[in-house]
Short mmCIF file of C-alpha atoms in Angstrom, two decimals:
data_model
loop_
_atom_site.label_atom_id
_atom_site.label_comp_id
_atom_site.label_asym_id
_atom_site.label_seq_id
_atom_site.Cartn_x
_atom_site.Cartn_y
_atom_site.Cartn_z
CA GLU A 161 -28.03 -14.01 15.24
CA VAL A 162 -29.92 -16.79 13.59
CA GLN A 163 -29.47 -16.86 9.91
CA LEU A 164 -30.67 -18.86 6.86
CA VAL A 165 -29.13 -18.22 3.58
CA GLU A 166 -30.66 -20.18 0.48
CA SER A 167 -29.03 -20.54 -2.83
CA GLY A 168 -29.31 -22.62 -6.00
CA GLY A 169 -32.27 -21.13 -7.63
CA GLY A 170 -32.20 -20.11 -11.41
CA LEU A 171 -33.85 -20.59 -14.71
CA VAL A 172 -34.44 -24.20 -15.75
CA GLN A 173 -36.35 -25.69 -18.58
CA PRO A 174 -39.56 -27.78 -18.03
CA GLY A 175 -38.66 -31.26 -16.97
CA GLY A 176 -35.48 -30.25 -15.52
CA SER A 177 -33.93 -30.56 -12.05
CA LEU A 178 -32.54 -28.35 -9.62
CA ARG A 179 -31.06 -28.47 -6.02
CA LEU A 180 -31.60 -25.85 -3.59
CA SER A 181 -29.46 -25.35 -0.49
CA CYS A 182 -29.94 -23.51 2.79
CA VAL A 183 -27.07 -23.02 5.19
CA ALA A 184 -27.78 -22.27 8.76
CA SER A 185 -25.78 -20.32 11.44
CA GLY A 186 -26.38 -19.01 14.77
CA PHE A 187 -28.35 -22.02 16.32
CA THR A 188 -27.64 -25.76 16.85
CA PHE A 189 -28.83 -26.96 13.36
CA SER A 190 -29.13 -30.55 14.51
CA ASP A 191 -31.89 -29.63 17.08
CA TYR A 192 -34.27 -28.40 14.96
CA TRP A 193 -36.98 -29.44 12.34
CA MET A 194 -36.46 -27.54 9.12
CA SER A 195 -38.91 -26.66 6.53
CA TRP A 196 -39.60 -25.48 2.95
CA VAL A 197 -42.20 -23.09 1.90
CA ARG A 198 -42.70 -21.51 -1.66
CA GLN A 199 -44.30 -18.34 -2.97
CA ALA A 200 -45.28 -18.10 -6.70
CA PRO A 201 -44.68 -14.57 -8.02
CA GLY A 202 -47.44 -12.14 -6.71
CA LYS A 203 -49.03 -15.09 -4.91
CA GLY A 204 -49.38 -16.38 -1.27
CA LEU A 205 -47.42 -18.84 0.54
CA ASP A 206 -47.55 -22.67 -0.05
CA TRP A 207 -46.06 -25.56 2.00
CA VAL A 208 -43.63 -27.89 0.47
CA GLY A 209 -42.43 -30.03 3.21
CA ASN A 210 -40.36 -30.42 6.34
CA ILE A 211 -37.76 -32.94 7.93
CA LYS A 212 -37.04 -34.00 11.37
CA PRO A 213 -33.79 -32.87 13.22
CA ASP A 214 -31.89 -36.13 12.61
CA GLY A 215 -33.32 -36.53 8.98
CA SER A 216 -35.14 -39.71 9.77
CA GLY A 217 -38.66 -38.59 8.98
CA LYS A 218 -39.82 -36.22 6.35
CA ASN A 219 -43.21 -34.84 5.21
CA TYR A 220 -44.47 -33.47 1.91
CA VAL A 221 -47.60 -31.93 0.69
CA ASP A 222 -49.19 -33.95 -2.02
CA SER A 223 -48.71 -31.75 -4.92
CA VAL A 224 -44.68 -32.43 -4.63
CA LYS A 225 -44.77 -35.89 -3.49
CA GLY A 226 -42.41 -37.99 -5.69
CA ARG A 227 -40.87 -34.97 -7.25
CA PHE A 228 -39.40 -33.16 -4.30
CA THR A 229 -36.87 -34.52 -1.82
CA ILE A 230 -35.95 -32.94 1.40
CA SER A 231 -32.60 -33.86 2.97
CA ARG A 232 -30.00 -32.34 5.29
CA ASP A 233 -26.38 -32.50 6.34
CA ASN A 234 -26.19 -31.58 10.03
CA ALA A 235 -22.35 -31.65 9.99
CA LYS A 236 -22.48 -28.85 7.26
CA LYS A 237 -25.62 -27.12 9.01
CA SER A 238 -27.25 -27.36 5.70
CA LEU A 239 -30.84 -28.24 4.38
CA TYR A 240 -31.44 -29.31 0.71
CA LEU A 241 -34.26 -29.45 -1.71
CA GLN A 242 -33.70 -31.49 -4.78
CA ILE A 243 -36.57 -30.78 -7.39
CA ASN A 244 -36.98 -33.12 -10.31
CA SER A 245 -39.50 -32.96 -13.22
CA LEU A 246 -39.99 -29.29 -12.92
CA ARG A 247 -43.14 -27.75 -14.28
CA ALA A 248 -43.99 -24.13 -14.83
CA GLU A 249 -46.24 -24.21 -11.76
CA ASP A 250 -43.07 -24.73 -9.69
CA THR A 251 -42.07 -21.27 -10.54
CA ALA A 252 -41.52 -19.67 -7.14
CA VAL A 253 -39.32 -18.09 -4.58
CA TYR A 254 -38.38 -21.04 -2.25
CA TYR A 255 -37.76 -20.24 1.47
CA CYS A 256 -36.18 -22.36 3.97
CA ALA A 257 -37.18 -21.82 7.60
CA ARG A 258 -36.22 -23.15 11.08
CA GLY A 259 -38.80 -25.19 12.73
CA SER A 260 -41.84 -27.27 11.62
CA GLN A 261 -45.47 -26.22 11.08
CA TRP A 262 -45.97 -25.89 14.64
CA LEU A 263 -43.22 -23.22 15.30
CA LEU A 264 -41.87 -21.72 12.17
CA ASP A 265 -39.13 -19.15 12.75
CA PRO A 266 -37.14 -17.49 11.19
CA TRP A 267 -37.15 -17.67 7.30
CA GLY A 268 -34.33 -17.24 4.86
CA GLN A 269 -34.32 -14.55 2.21
CA GLY A 270 -35.42 -17.05 -0.53
CA THR A 271 -34.21 -18.38 -3.87
CA LEU A 272 -35.99 -17.74 -7.03
CA VAL A 273 -36.68 -20.90 -9.17
CA THR A 274 -38.01 -19.98 -12.74
CA VAL A 275 -39.20 -22.80 -15.02
CA SER A 276 -39.50 -21.89 -18.47
CA SER A 277 -38.45 -22.96 -22.02
CA ASP B 26 -57.22 -30.26 3.92
CA VAL B 27 -58.09 -27.41 6.12
CA VAL B 28 -58.90 -24.18 4.46
CA MET B 29 -57.76 -20.89 6.13
CA THR B 30 -59.80 -17.80 5.11
CA GLN B 31 -58.75 -14.42 5.85
CA SER B 32 -60.69 -11.20 5.62
CA PRO B 33 -60.56 -8.57 4.36
CA LEU B 34 -58.11 -9.38 1.61
CA SER B 35 -57.37 -5.62 1.39
CA LEU B 36 -57.46 -3.25 4.50
CA PRO B 37 -56.80 0.50 3.93
CA VAL B 38 -56.02 2.11 7.13
CA THR B 39 -55.19 5.59 8.71
CA LEU B 40 -52.00 6.03 10.60
CA GLY B 41 -52.51 5.99 14.21
CA GLN B 42 -55.87 4.21 13.97
CA PRO B 43 -56.63 0.34 14.96
CA ALA B 44 -56.85 -2.29 12.51
CA SER B 45 -58.26 -5.78 12.90
CA LEU B 46 -57.62 -8.81 10.70
CA SER B 47 -59.57 -11.93 10.72
CA CYS B 48 -58.62 -15.57 10.08
CA ARG B 49 -61.07 -18.49 9.94
CA SER B 50 -60.30 -22.37 9.62
CA SER B 51 -62.63 -24.92 8.25
CA GLN B 52 -61.72 -27.07 11.15
CA SER B 53 -60.74 -26.67 14.86
CA LEU B 54 -57.17 -25.94 15.31
CA VAL B 55 -56.74 -27.42 18.81
CA TYR B 56 -54.04 -29.98 18.71
CA SER B 57 -53.93 -33.40 20.53
CA ASP B 58 -51.44 -31.76 22.90
CA GLY B 59 -54.03 -29.13 23.93
CA ASN B 60 -52.08 -26.30 21.75
CA THR B 61 -53.68 -24.35 18.92
CA TYR B 62 -51.05 -23.91 16.34
CA LEU B 63 -52.27 -20.71 14.61
CA THR B 64 -49.59 -18.41 13.61
CA TRP B 65 -49.40 -14.85 12.07
CA PHE B 66 -46.82 -13.61 9.46
CA HIS B 67 -45.91 -10.16 8.16
CA GLN B 68 -44.49 -9.77 4.75
CA ARG B 69 -43.30 -6.52 3.71
CA PRO B 70 -42.76 -5.90 -0.13
CA GLY B 71 -39.53 -7.66 -1.27
CA GLN B 72 -38.76 -9.35 1.99
CA SER B 73 -39.43 -12.80 3.44
CA PRO B 74 -42.10 -13.45 5.90
CA ARG B 75 -41.53 -12.55 9.53
CA ARG B 76 -43.41 -14.22 12.44
CA LEU B 77 -45.29 -12.05 14.68
CA ILE B 78 -47.54 -14.21 16.88
CA TYR B 79 -47.40 -18.12 17.58
CA LYS B 80 -49.92 -20.34 19.19
CA VAL B 81 -52.65 -17.77 18.83
CA SER B 82 -51.60 -15.00 21.21
CA ASN B 83 -47.74 -15.34 21.95
CA ARG B 84 -46.06 -12.45 20.59
CA ASP B 85 -42.35 -12.97 19.25
CA SER B 86 -39.44 -11.06 20.79
CA GLY B 87 -39.01 -7.43 19.22
CA VAL B 88 -42.62 -7.54 17.97
CA PRO B 89 -44.20 -4.10 19.33
CA ASP B 90 -46.82 -4.55 21.80
CA ARG B 91 -49.45 -2.93 19.56
CA PHE B 92 -49.82 -6.23 17.84
CA SER B 93 -52.02 -8.78 19.58
CA GLY B 94 -53.48 -12.17 18.52
CA SER B 95 -56.75 -13.74 19.91
CA GLY B 96 -59.25 -16.50 19.16
CA SER B 97 -59.86 -19.95 19.67
CA GLY B 98 -61.15 -23.06 17.79
CA THR B 99 -61.78 -21.94 14.32
CA ASP B 100 -61.88 -18.18 14.60
CA PHE B 101 -58.83 -15.80 15.05
CA THR B 102 -57.90 -12.18 15.18
CA LEU B 103 -54.77 -10.05 14.87
CA LYS B 104 -55.30 -6.60 16.06
CA ILE B 105 -52.98 -3.47 15.68
CA SER B 106 -53.86 -1.11 18.21
CA ARG B 107 -52.47 1.82 16.30
CA VAL B 108 -51.05 1.47 12.77
CA GLU B 109 -47.65 2.65 12.02
CA ALA B 110 -46.18 3.21 8.40
CA GLU B 111 -43.98 0.08 8.94
CA ASP B 112 -46.94 -2.13 9.28
CA VAL B 113 -47.66 -1.99 5.77
CA GLY B 114 -47.51 -5.28 3.71
CA VAL B 115 -49.24 -8.61 3.64
CA TYR B 116 -50.29 -10.45 6.78
CA TYR B 117 -50.75 -14.26 6.63
CA CYS B 118 -52.08 -16.61 9.17
CA MET B 119 -51.17 -20.17 9.03
CA GLN B 120 -52.41 -23.33 10.74
CA GLY B 121 -49.84 -25.95 11.87
CA THR B 122 -52.33 -28.31 13.62
CA HIS B 123 -53.43 -30.49 10.70
CA TRP B 124 -51.20 -32.01 7.71
CA PRO B 125 -50.87 -30.35 5.37
CA PRO B 126 -50.34 -27.05 7.08
CA GLY B 127 -51.86 -24.24 5.11
CA PHE B 128 -51.82 -20.34 4.90
CA GLY B 129 -54.64 -17.90 4.49
CA GLN B 130 -54.68 -15.85 1.22
CA GLY B 131 -53.22 -13.04 3.17
CA THR B 132 -54.59 -9.31 4.11
CA LYS B 133 -52.86 -6.56 2.48
CA LEU B 134 -52.48 -3.64 4.74
CA GLU B 135 -52.30 -0.29 2.99
CA ILE B 136 -51.95 3.22 4.41
#
């Protein structure tokens, strides 16, 4: 069974940093693009970005460029999202998902990031 | 950026009756490889989204055949032939043809 388990969320002050992790199982992790999508409380879904199978290429939406960094460790079957200079508007559940914008499935259960003083 | 517009935003339905959800894009979603990367997701309260349909009309494994997707270019539809109680939640369409990818606002299906 394909599983994605996120962790690393929590309460952080504005301007702070956080590193989210997503551990994959049930499929050959190194064969797949991986993506991050976020959802603010009570709101819709927003793309963050994605990363190629070998980590050689990454794409970000403009609103997170320069502050968010996606990386992966294929040996550990893990995907990461480093978030810096956190703002209140970054408060959201962050989901990792297998695949790219062309084929995205499945999603993890998400990890909540709350930015507040 | 491509804007995805879903309608209606709220859809009250009766069990056993059909439902039709619309998704429109501000640009054609036909990609250079000939595919149209329009995906439908379903999100139940408190859960993560689940993919139902990919590339307009391909139903995922385990998705009941009462769900069907159709459309082309900029106009797409998700149809539920007979709504069941487990179908409640929010349905999102997503375009993956153009960067950045984008989701519609969602249609909330209520019994």
